[in-house]
Amino acid sequence: MFGYRVPAPDEAMLISGGRRGLGGAPFRVVTGHGKFVLPVLRKVRFLTLSMCESEVTETCVTRQGIALHVRAVIAFKVGNDHESIINAGQRFLSDQEQMSVLTGRIFAGHLRAIIGSMTVEEIVTERQKLAAEVLDTSKTEMAKIGLIVDSLQIQSIDDGDTGYIDAMSAPHKAAIQRQAQIAQAQATQASVEAEQVAARNQAEYARQTAIVKAEYSAEVDRAQAQAAQAGPLAQAHAQQEVLAAQTELALRQAKLRQQQLVAEVVRPAEAEAERVRILAAAEAQRMKIQAEAAASYDRVALDRMLIDQLPQIVKEAAGGLAGANVNVLNGADGLGEIAAGLVSQGLTILDSVRQNLGGQESDGRRPEKGDGGGNGGSSLLQLPSSKGGRKSDDGPVDVD
């Protein structure tokens, strides 16, 4: 639109003519929006609000009298408030490049003043303190011309050919060099140790490789030897199996022959021996039975014969007493006792004969005719002739 002007975001529009501005300023300040400006009657100018830079290179003398060449960079701009814009517009609107020149000169003066109150050690080691003091001392003066400083950087400090800073840094350089040498020695030692470790690892790897190769070679040799021996071993195993089969066959044939011998010879011999034993046992039993029967028959016959001859025995005994001199006491009782004694003696003789016959039978021999009683049909008992008799005190009569 004709007559409507708008400032840029980093500019301030100054309108002169007509009414005065704020605080009796010769112009009005417009920022951030547009304004209708009557042509011919009003005049519009623009003041930059962007960041500006100024370099300062100054030779300053310290409190110790040592000259230092200082190089600094100042970043500044026009303040955003109307008062700062008015102050800067009144001073720099026609030649805005002068802001950098004037700012450099202002800071050069403050820099010389502050460095003159400090030592080289303080300046070198406390650059931030130096910059802060310069800013503080220049703030009021910069505000009067409508400028504000965003930062001040001390870029370099040089003492020229005096060598003071180098001498001051010599102990530190020596310590640093010493530390560097120590670090270098440690690095060298570490490198040597690493090389030694690498060499040992390589040697170990070579040893393991050689061992593995030897194991592989031995395994290959074993496999080749086994392959070479496979044929003979197989043949030997086959022969061994054939021998084992032949041995087994021979054992079976021997066992079969043994069984045949047992069946053909041993069993018949055992059967014949058993038959002979049974026949002998039967014959012995038969003979025993016959002997027992004969012995039983002989005992019966002998007992009968003894019984038949018992009266004759008693008679012979009594006949022996006929010529004996016997004194009989107690009358008839005494005769009875003598007769009873004769009969008792006859029975005792009979029992003795029977026991003798039984003993002969137990010895396994048969009594011959005439044993234990005479020959043929003679008497079984021979009584001794009586020599006499004597009277017993108790009444019985003893016959000698």
Short mmCIF file of C-alpha atoms in Angstrom, two decimals:
data_model
loop_
_atom_site.label_atom_id
_atom_site.label_comp_id
_atom_site.label_asym_id
_atom_site.label_seq_id
_atom_site.Cartn_x
_atom_site.Cartn_y
_atom_site.Cartn_z
CA MET A 1 0.00 0.00 0.00
CA PHE A 2 1.30 3.39 -0.86
CA GLY A 3 2.86 5.12 2.21
CA TYR A 4 2.70 2.04 4.51
CA ARG A 5 6.18 0.99 5.71
CA VAL A 6 7.18 -2.12 7.64
CA PRO A 7 10.63 -2.63 9.30
CA ALA A 8 12.53 -5.93 9.09
CA PRO A 9 12.66 -8.20 12.16
CA ASP A 10 16.24 -7.04 12.94
CA GLU A 11 15.60 -3.38 12.21
CA ALA A 12 14.07 -0.41 13.93
CA MET A 13 12.10 2.09 11.78
CA LEU A 14 12.76 5.71 12.67
CA ILE A 15 10.14 8.21 11.44
CA SER A 16 11.13 11.83 11.57
CA GLY A 17 8.92 14.85 10.91
CA GLY A 18 5.62 15.65 12.52
CA ARG A 19 5.25 14.78 16.13
CA ARG A 20 8.30 14.12 18.23
CA GLY A 21 9.04 10.76 19.62
CA LEU A 22 9.22 9.33 23.13
CA GLY A 23 11.06 11.50 25.60
CA GLY A 24 11.37 14.42 23.25
CA ALA A 25 13.30 12.42 20.67
CA PRO A 26 13.43 13.93 17.20
CA PHE A 27 11.84 10.77 15.69
CA ARG A 28 9.42 8.03 16.47
CA VAL A 29 10.58 4.43 16.84
CA VAL A 30 8.59 1.58 15.29
CA THR A 31 9.63 -2.13 15.73
CA GLY A 32 7.85 -5.35 14.97
CA HIS A 33 4.92 -3.81 13.03
CA GLY A 34 4.17 -1.52 10.13
CA LYS A 35 3.08 2.12 10.09
CA PHE A 36 1.46 4.41 7.57
CA VAL A 37 3.88 7.19 6.70
CA LEU A 38 2.82 10.24 4.80
CA PRO A 39 5.11 10.76 1.88
CA VAL A 40 7.01 14.03 1.64
CA LEU A 41 5.82 15.04 5.09
CA ARG A 42 7.56 12.18 6.91
CA LYS A 43 10.99 10.69 6.45
CA VAL A 44 11.76 7.05 7.27
CA ARG A 45 15.17 5.66 8.22
CA PHE A 46 16.13 2.13 9.40
CA LEU A 47 18.60 1.26 12.22
CA THR A 48 20.00 -2.28 12.33
CA LEU A 49 19.42 -4.31 15.46
CA SER A 50 21.50 -7.28 14.34
CA MET A 51 24.68 -8.58 15.98
CA CYS A 52 27.88 -6.68 15.20
CA GLU A 53 31.51 -7.63 15.75
CA SER A 54 34.58 -5.63 16.67
CA GLU A 55 38.17 -6.79 16.96
CA VAL A 56 40.67 -5.26 19.36
CA THR A 57 44.43 -5.67 19.04
CA GLU A 58 46.21 -3.75 21.73
CA THR A 59 49.60 -3.70 23.45
CA CYS A 60 49.07 -3.53 27.20
CA VAL A 61 51.56 -3.26 30.04
CA THR A 62 50.99 -5.39 33.12
CA ARG A 63 51.51 -4.43 36.69
CA GLN A 64 54.94 -6.06 36.45
CA GLY A 65 55.89 -3.79 33.55
CA ILE A 66 55.78 -6.52 30.94
CA ALA A 67 54.26 -5.58 27.60
CA LEU A 68 51.62 -7.99 26.31
CA HIS A 69 50.02 -8.06 22.91
CA VAL A 70 46.34 -8.83 23.49
CA ARG A 71 43.80 -9.71 20.84
CA ALA A 72 40.10 -9.75 21.70
CA VAL A 73 36.77 -9.99 19.91
CA ILE A 74 33.62 -8.13 21.07
CA ALA A 75 30.10 -9.12 20.04
CA PHE A 76 27.60 -6.29 20.50
CA LYS A 77 24.31 -4.87 19.20
CA VAL A 78 21.87 -2.01 19.65
CA GLY A 79 19.59 -2.53 22.64
CA ASN A 80 15.97 -3.58 21.99
CA ASP A 81 14.40 -0.90 24.21
CA HIS A 82 13.33 2.48 22.72
CA GLU A 83 15.84 4.40 24.83
CA SER A 84 18.81 2.38 23.49
CA ILE A 85 17.45 2.68 19.93
CA ILE A 86 17.08 6.44 20.30
CA ASN A 87 20.61 6.80 21.74
CA ALA A 88 22.13 4.67 19.02
CA GLY A 89 20.04 6.32 16.29
CA GLN A 90 21.12 9.77 17.28
CA ARG A 91 24.80 8.66 17.20
CA PHE A 92 25.11 6.13 14.43
CA LEU A 93 22.06 6.45 12.13
CA SER A 94 23.96 8.29 9.42
CA ASP A 95 27.09 6.07 9.70
CA GLN A 96 26.28 2.75 11.34
CA GLU A 97 29.78 1.36 10.62
CA GLN A 98 31.10 3.66 13.32
CA MET A 99 29.53 1.46 15.97
CA SER A 100 32.25 -1.18 15.49
CA VAL A 101 35.07 1.36 15.45
CA LEU A 102 33.86 3.16 18.53
CA THR A 103 33.19 -0.06 20.41
CA GLY A 104 36.73 -1.28 19.64
CA ARG A 105 38.26 1.90 20.92
CA ILE A 106 36.18 1.86 24.07
CA PHE A 107 37.14 -1.72 24.85
CA ALA A 108 40.79 -1.09 24.03
CA GLY A 109 40.94 1.59 26.68
CA HIS A 110 39.23 -0.54 29.30
CA LEU A 111 41.44 -3.50 28.39
CA ARG A 112 44.63 -1.48 28.92
CA ALA A 113 43.38 -0.21 32.24
CA ILE A 114 42.42 -3.63 33.60
CA ILE A 115 45.57 -5.42 32.33
CA GLY A 116 47.69 -2.73 33.96
CA SER A 117 46.27 -3.77 37.32
CA MET A 118 47.01 -7.50 36.85
CA THR A 119 50.08 -9.71 36.66
CA VAL A 120 51.04 -11.89 33.74
CA GLU A 121 50.21 -15.03 35.74
CA GLU A 122 46.72 -13.68 36.52
CA ILE A 123 46.12 -12.65 32.94
CA VAL A 124 47.27 -16.00 31.53
CA THR A 125 45.54 -18.20 34.08
CA GLU A 126 42.39 -16.07 34.60
CA ARG A 127 41.32 -14.92 31.16
CA GLN A 128 37.65 -15.25 32.04
CA LYS A 129 38.14 -12.94 35.01
CA LEU A 130 39.82 -10.39 32.71
CA ALA A 131 36.92 -10.52 30.25
CA ALA A 132 34.33 -10.17 33.01
CA GLU A 133 36.06 -7.10 34.47
CA VAL A 134 36.30 -5.46 31.05
CA LEU A 135 32.59 -6.02 30.46
CA ASP A 136 31.65 -4.64 33.87
CA THR A 137 33.68 -1.48 33.42
CA SER A 138 32.41 -0.82 29.89
CA LYS A 139 28.76 -1.62 30.47
CA THR A 140 27.73 1.88 31.65
CA GLU A 141 29.62 3.61 28.89
CA MET A 142 28.19 1.30 26.23
CA ALA A 143 24.68 1.82 27.52
CA LYS A 144 25.02 5.56 27.03
CA ILE A 145 25.49 5.09 23.30
CA GLY A 146 22.65 2.55 23.11
CA LEU A 147 24.86 -0.55 22.70
CA ILE A 148 24.96 -3.80 24.71
CA VAL A 149 27.80 -6.33 24.67
CA ASP A 150 26.85 -9.99 24.37
CA SER A 151 30.36 -11.42 24.82
CA LEU A 152 34.04 -10.61 25.04
CA GLN A 153 36.60 -13.24 24.09
CA ILE A 154 40.37 -12.89 24.73
CA GLN A 155 41.75 -14.71 21.74
CA SER A 156 45.48 -14.41 22.35
CA ILE A 157 48.06 -13.00 24.76
CA ASP A 158 51.66 -12.69 23.59
CA ASP A 159 54.67 -11.22 25.39
CA GLY A 160 56.72 -10.78 22.23
CA ASP A 161 60.43 -11.50 22.59
CA THR A 162 60.61 -11.22 26.37
CA GLY A 163 59.98 -14.94 26.85
CA TYR A 164 58.26 -14.38 30.17
CA ILE A 165 55.28 -16.53 29.37
CA ASP A 166 57.57 -19.26 28.05
CA ALA A 167 59.69 -19.11 31.21
CA MET A 168 56.56 -19.15 33.31
CA SER A 169 55.36 -22.20 31.48
CA ALA A 170 58.76 -23.93 31.56
CA PRO A 171 58.09 -25.92 34.80
CA HIS A 172 54.76 -26.91 33.46
CA LYS A 173 56.37 -27.78 30.15
CA ALA A 174 59.02 -29.82 31.96
CA ALA A 175 56.38 -31.59 34.03
CA ILE A 176 54.35 -32.15 30.93
CA GLN A 177 57.41 -33.38 29.07
CA ARG A 178 58.28 -35.62 31.99
CA GLN A 179 54.76 -36.95 32.06
CA ALA A 180 54.94 -37.30 28.32
CA GLN A 181 58.22 -39.21 28.60
CA ILE A 182 56.78 -41.41 31.33
CA ALA A 183 53.71 -41.96 29.25
CA GLN A 184 55.93 -42.67 26.27
CA ALA A 185 58.01 -45.12 28.32
CA GLN A 186 54.87 -46.76 29.61
CA ALA A 187 53.52 -46.87 26.12
CA THR A 188 56.81 -48.33 24.89
CA GLN A 189 56.80 -50.90 27.70
CA ALA A 190 53.20 -51.74 26.99
CA SER A 191 54.07 -52.01 23.34
CA VAL A 192 57.01 -54.31 24.10
CA GLU A 193 54.86 -56.40 26.43
CA ALA A 194 52.17 -56.52 23.81
CA GLU A 195 54.77 -57.59 21.24
CA GLN A 196 56.06 -60.25 23.66
CA VAL A 197 52.52 -61.44 24.35
CA ALA A 198 51.86 -61.47 20.62
CA ALA A 199 55.08 -63.42 20.08
CA ARG A 200 54.15 -65.90 22.81
CA ASN A 201 50.68 -66.21 21.35
CA GLN A 202 52.15 -66.80 17.93
CA ALA A 203 54.55 -69.39 19.36
CA GLU A 204 51.72 -71.05 21.25
CA TYR A 205 49.58 -70.99 18.14
CA ALA A 206 52.47 -72.46 16.14
CA ARG A 207 52.97 -75.14 18.82
CA GLN A 208 49.29 -76.02 18.86
CA THR A 209 49.26 -76.03 15.07
CA ALA A 210 52.26 -78.36 15.04
CA ILE A 211 50.59 -80.61 17.63
CA VAL A 212 47.38 -80.69 15.63
CA LYS A 213 49.30 -81.42 12.46
CA ALA A 214 51.20 -84.20 14.23
CA GLU A 215 47.94 -85.64 15.56
CA TYR A 216 46.40 -85.46 12.11
CA SER A 217 49.50 -87.10 10.61
CA ALA A 218 49.46 -89.83 13.28
CA GLU A 219 45.76 -90.39 12.69
CA VAL A 220 46.33 -90.61 8.94
CA ASP A 221 49.20 -93.05 9.53
CA ARG A 222 47.00 -95.16 11.83
CA ALA A 223 44.22 -95.13 9.27
CA GLN A 224 46.63 -96.14 6.52
CA ALA A 225 48.11 -98.88 8.72
CA GLN A 226 44.65 -100.12 9.60
CA ALA A 227 43.69 -100.06 5.93
CA ALA A 228 46.88 -101.96 5.05
CA GLN A 229 46.20 -104.51 7.79
CA ALA A 230 42.51 -104.80 7.01
CA GLY A 231 43.02 -107.57 4.44
CA PRO A 232 45.37 -109.78 6.50
CA LEU A 233 43.30 -109.16 9.61
CA ALA A 234 40.14 -110.13 7.79
CA GLN A 235 41.82 -113.26 6.47
CA ALA A 236 43.16 -114.10 9.93
CA HIS A 237 39.71 -113.54 11.45
CA ALA A 238 38.20 -115.76 8.78
CA GLN A 239 40.78 -118.48 9.47
CA GLN A 240 40.20 -118.10 13.19
CA GLU A 241 36.47 -118.49 12.66
CA VAL A 242 37.11 -121.58 10.49
CA LEU A 243 39.36 -123.07 13.19
CA ALA A 244 36.78 -122.26 15.82
CA ALA A 245 34.09 -123.94 13.72
CA GLN A 246 36.31 -126.98 13.16
CA THR A 247 37.10 -127.14 16.86
CA GLU A 248 33.43 -126.92 17.69
CA LEU A 249 32.69 -129.66 15.17
CA ALA A 250 35.45 -131.87 16.61
CA LEU A 251 34.10 -131.29 20.14
CA ARG A 252 30.62 -132.20 19.01
CA GLN A 253 31.92 -135.32 17.22
CA ALA A 254 33.90 -136.35 20.32
CA LYS A 255 30.85 -135.77 22.49
CA LEU A 256 28.72 -137.80 20.07
CA ARG A 257 31.34 -140.59 20.05
CA GLN A 258 31.40 -140.53 23.83
CA GLN A 259 27.65 -140.80 23.91
CA GLN A 260 27.84 -143.67 21.42
CA LEU A 261 30.46 -145.46 23.58
CA VAL A 262 28.30 -144.96 26.62
CA ALA A 263 25.30 -146.30 24.78
CA GLU A 264 27.14 -149.19 23.14
CA VAL A 265 29.62 -150.26 25.87
CA VAL A 266 29.07 -148.64 29.25
CA ARG A 267 25.32 -149.00 29.43
CA PRO A 268 25.31 -152.68 28.38
CA ALA A 269 28.19 -153.41 30.80
CA GLU A 270 26.35 -151.64 33.59
CA ALA A 271 23.19 -153.52 32.70
CA GLU A 272 25.07 -156.85 32.68
CA ALA A 273 26.75 -156.02 35.98
CA GLU A 274 23.41 -155.09 37.47
CA ARG A 275 21.92 -158.32 36.16
CA VAL A 276 24.80 -160.36 37.64
CA ARG A 277 24.49 -158.46 40.93
CA ILE A 278 20.76 -159.05 41.04
CA LEU A 279 21.22 -162.77 40.20
CA ALA A 280 23.96 -163.11 42.84
CA ALA A 281 21.82 -161.33 45.39
CA ALA A 282 18.90 -163.55 44.48
CA GLU A 283 21.08 -166.68 44.73
CA ALA A 284 22.48 -165.53 48.05
CA GLN A 285 19.01 -164.81 49.32
CA ARG A 286 17.87 -168.21 48.12
CA MET A 287 20.77 -169.93 49.80
CA LYS A 288 20.17 -167.93 52.98
CA ILE A 289 16.54 -168.90 52.94
CA GLN A 290 17.50 -172.54 52.34
CA ALA A 291 20.11 -172.37 55.14
CA GLU A 292 17.62 -170.81 57.51
CA ALA A 293 15.07 -173.40 56.53
CA ALA A 294 17.61 -176.20 57.03
CA ALA A 295 18.78 -174.69 60.33
CA SER A 296 15.19 -174.31 61.43
CA TYR A 297 14.53 -177.90 60.44
CA ASP A 298 17.65 -179.13 62.24
CA ARG A 299 16.73 -177.19 65.41
CA VAL A 300 13.26 -178.63 65.38
CA ALA A 301 14.68 -182.12 64.85
CA LEU A 302 17.36 -181.58 67.51
CA ASP A 303 14.85 -180.20 70.01
CA ARG A 304 12.63 -183.17 69.38
CA MET A 305 15.52 -185.55 69.77
CA LEU A 306 16.66 -183.83 73.00
CA ILE A 307 13.17 -183.93 74.35
CA ASP A 308 12.94 -187.61 73.47
CA GLN A 309 16.30 -188.33 75.16
CA LEU A 310 15.67 -186.15 78.23
CA PRO A 311 14.24 -189.10 80.22
CA GLN A 312 17.24 -191.19 79.25
CA ILE A 313 19.55 -188.37 80.40
CA VAL A 314 17.81 -188.16 83.70
CA LYS A 315 17.86 -191.91 83.96
CA GLU A 316 21.60 -192.00 83.29
CA ALA A 317 22.11 -189.36 85.90
CA ALA A 318 20.08 -191.28 88.36
CA GLY A 319 21.98 -194.43 87.44
CA GLY A 320 25.16 -192.59 88.25
CA LEU A 321 23.81 -191.95 91.68
CA ALA A 322 23.05 -195.61 92.23
CA GLY A 323 26.57 -196.55 93.22
CA ALA A 324 27.23 -193.31 95.01
CA ASN A 325 27.41 -192.91 98.77
CA VAL A 326 24.57 -190.46 99.38
CA ASN A 327 23.21 -189.47 102.73
CA VAL A 328 19.67 -188.26 102.44
CA LEU A 329 18.31 -185.94 105.07
CA ASN A 330 14.78 -184.85 105.61
CA GLY A 331 13.36 -188.16 104.38
CA ALA A 332 11.06 -187.90 101.40
CA ASP A 333 11.72 -184.16 101.02
CA GLY A 334 15.40 -184.82 100.59
CA LEU A 335 14.74 -187.38 97.83
CA GLY A 336 12.44 -184.98 96.12
CA GLU A 337 15.09 -182.29 96.14
CA ILE A 338 17.62 -184.69 94.60
CA ALA A 339 15.22 -185.68 91.86
CA ALA A 340 14.41 -182.03 91.18
CA GLY A 341 18.09 -181.23 90.99
CA LEU A 342 18.62 -183.99 88.42
CA VAL A 343 15.78 -182.73 86.26
CA SER A 344 17.09 -179.12 86.58
CA GLN A 345 20.52 -180.20 85.48
CA GLY A 346 19.03 -181.95 82.48
CA LEU A 347 17.16 -178.82 81.47
CA THR A 348 20.31 -176.70 81.92
CA ILE A 349 22.25 -179.06 79.66
CA LEU A 350 19.47 -178.78 77.07
CA ASP A 351 19.61 -174.98 77.14
CA SER A 352 23.42 -175.01 76.72
CA VAL A 353 23.17 -177.25 73.68
CA ARG A 354 20.56 -175.00 72.12
CA GLN A 355 22.74 -171.87 72.70
CA ASN A 356 25.74 -173.58 71.12
CA LEU A 357 23.68 -174.48 68.09
CA GLY A 358 22.41 -170.91 67.82
CA GLY A 359 26.01 -169.57 67.95
CA GLN A 360 27.08 -171.91 65.18
CA GLU A 361 24.16 -170.79 63.03
CA SER A 362 25.08 -167.10 63.61
CA ASP A 363 28.63 -167.93 62.41
CA GLY A 364 27.11 -169.10 59.13
CA ARG A 365 27.93 -172.80 59.44
CA ARG A 366 25.52 -175.59 59.74
CA PRO A 367 26.01 -178.03 62.66
CA GLU A 368 27.19 -181.39 61.60
CA LYS A 369 25.51 -184.52 62.68
CA GLY A 370 26.96 -185.76 65.91
CA ASP A 371 28.08 -182.18 67.05
CA GLY A 372 27.07 -181.32 70.61
CA GLY A 373 25.75 -184.82 71.52
CA GLY A 374 27.63 -187.78 70.12
CA ASN A 375 28.08 -189.60 66.84
CA GLY A 376 25.17 -191.07 64.96
CA GLY A 377 22.46 -192.31 67.32
CA SER A 378 24.54 -192.19 70.47
CA SER A 379 23.56 -190.17 73.51
CA LEU A 380 23.99 -186.31 73.33
CA LEU A 381 25.30 -186.00 76.89
CA GLN A 382 28.12 -187.94 78.55
CA LEU A 383 27.80 -187.82 82.30
CA PRO A 384 30.86 -188.47 84.45
CA SER A 385 30.85 -191.34 86.75
CA SER A 386 29.93 -190.52 90.28
CA LYS A 387 32.77 -190.49 92.72
CA GLY A 388 30.64 -190.07 95.73
CA GLY A 389 28.39 -187.60 97.44
CA ARG A 390 28.40 -185.42 100.48
CA LYS A 391 25.77 -184.15 102.75
CA SER A 392 24.91 -180.45 102.40
CA ASP A 393 24.53 -178.34 105.46
CA ASP A 394 21.37 -176.71 104.03
CA GLY A 395 19.73 -179.86 102.83
CA PRO A 396 20.48 -179.98 99.03
CA VAL A 397 22.72 -182.68 97.71
CA ASP A 398 25.66 -181.84 95.45
CA VAL A 399 26.71 -184.48 92.94
CA ASP A 400 30.30 -184.34 91.72
#
